Amino acid sequence: MVTIELWLDPEPDRIDIPEELAETFDFIPEMKAAWDQLKPGMKRSMCYWVGSAKTAPTRAKRIAELLRRFESGYFQVGQGPNAKPTKRSK
């Protein structure tokens, strides 16, 4: 006999933010504001990327890369690798 137990996750979109990334948000509120506009899946992906680094210097480099991307507008709506080109008026 097999027993299966299911339960409803009260916080399905909760994301565990790596400590270094959370500290960065404290120092750079603009990055936190941009972060808050992202979808949960994107946030999870970034947290995994930063948190999966084995050393502190690598985590710092990845956070710096995220900051660069936020500043460049990479994460704005319509930006990023799958963005569709917009028509330019003549």
mmCIF file of N, CA and C in Angstrom, residues 2 5 20-21 24 36 38 42 49 52 58 60 74-75 84:
data_model
loop_
_atom_site.group_PDB
_atom_site.id
_atom_site.type_symbol
_atom_site.label_atom_id
_atom_site.label_comp_id
_atom_site.label_asym_id
_atom_site.label_seq_id
_atom_site.Cartn_x
_atom_site.Cartn_y
_atom_site.Cartn_z
ATOM 1 N N VAL A 2 0.517 2.205 -0.799
ATOM 2 C CA VAL A 2 1.251 3.459 -0.900
ATOM 3 C C VAL A 2 0.332 4.588 -0.460
ATOM 4 N N GLU A 5 0.411 12.025 0.175
ATOM 5 C CA GLU A 5 -0.135 13.171 0.896
ATOM 6 C C GLU A 5 0.128 14.437 0.091
ATOM 7 N N GLU A 20 23.739 37.530 -0.495
ATOM 8 C CA GLU A 20 24.507 38.583 -1.158
ATOM 9 C C GLU A 20 23.615 39.441 -2.054
ATOM 10 N N LEU A 21 22.656 38.807 -2.716
ATOM 11 C CA LEU A 21 21.748 39.551 -3.588
ATOM 12 C C LEU A 21 20.821 40.434 -2.761
ATOM 13 N N THR A 24 22.635 43.450 -1.731
ATOM 14 C CA THR A 24 22.775 44.378 -2.853
ATOM 15 C C THR A 24 21.527 45.246 -2.977
ATOM 16 N N ASP A 36 11.374 43.990 -8.314
ATOM 17 C CA ASP A 36 9.976 43.809 -7.922
ATOM 18 C C ASP A 36 9.034 43.759 -9.125
ATOM 19 N N LEU A 38 9.715 42.122 -11.935
ATOM 20 C CA LEU A 38 9.934 40.884 -12.681
ATOM 21 C C LEU A 38 8.932 39.806 -12.290
ATOM 22 N N MET A 42 11.404 34.495 -13.554
ATOM 23 C CA MET A 42 12.663 35.184 -13.835
ATOM 24 C C MET A 42 13.450 35.381 -12.545
ATOM 25 N N TRP A 49 20.891 31.157 -10.374
ATOM 26 C CA TRP A 49 22.163 31.452 -11.032
ATOM 27 C C TRP A 49 23.166 32.021 -10.034
ATOM 28 N N SER A 52 23.876 29.318 -7.072
ATOM 29 C CA SER A 52 24.561 28.083 -7.442
ATOM 30 C C SER A 52 26.068 28.258 -7.579
ATOM 31 N N THR A 58 32.605 34.432 -7.276
ATOM 32 C CA THR A 58 31.748 34.133 -8.426
ATOM 33 C C THR A 58 30.348 34.687 -8.211
ATOM 34 N N ALA A 60 29.628 37.300 -6.461
ATOM 35 C CA ALA A 60 29.769 38.753 -6.623
ATOM 36 C C ALA A 60 29.802 39.132 -8.104
ATOM 37 N N TYR A 74 17.984 45.654 -19.905
ATOM 38 C CA TYR A 74 17.833 44.297 -20.439
ATOM 39 C C TYR A 74 16.553 43.620 -19.963
ATOM 40 N N PHE A 75 16.142 43.901 -18.727
ATOM 41 C CA PHE A 75 14.981 43.229 -18.160
ATOM 42 C C PHE A 75 13.687 44.022 -18.308
ATOM 43 N N LYS A 84 10.933 40.824 -29.590
ATOM 44 C CA LYS A 84 10.596 40.983 -30.998
ATOM 45 C C LYS A 84 10.986 42.389 -31.435
#
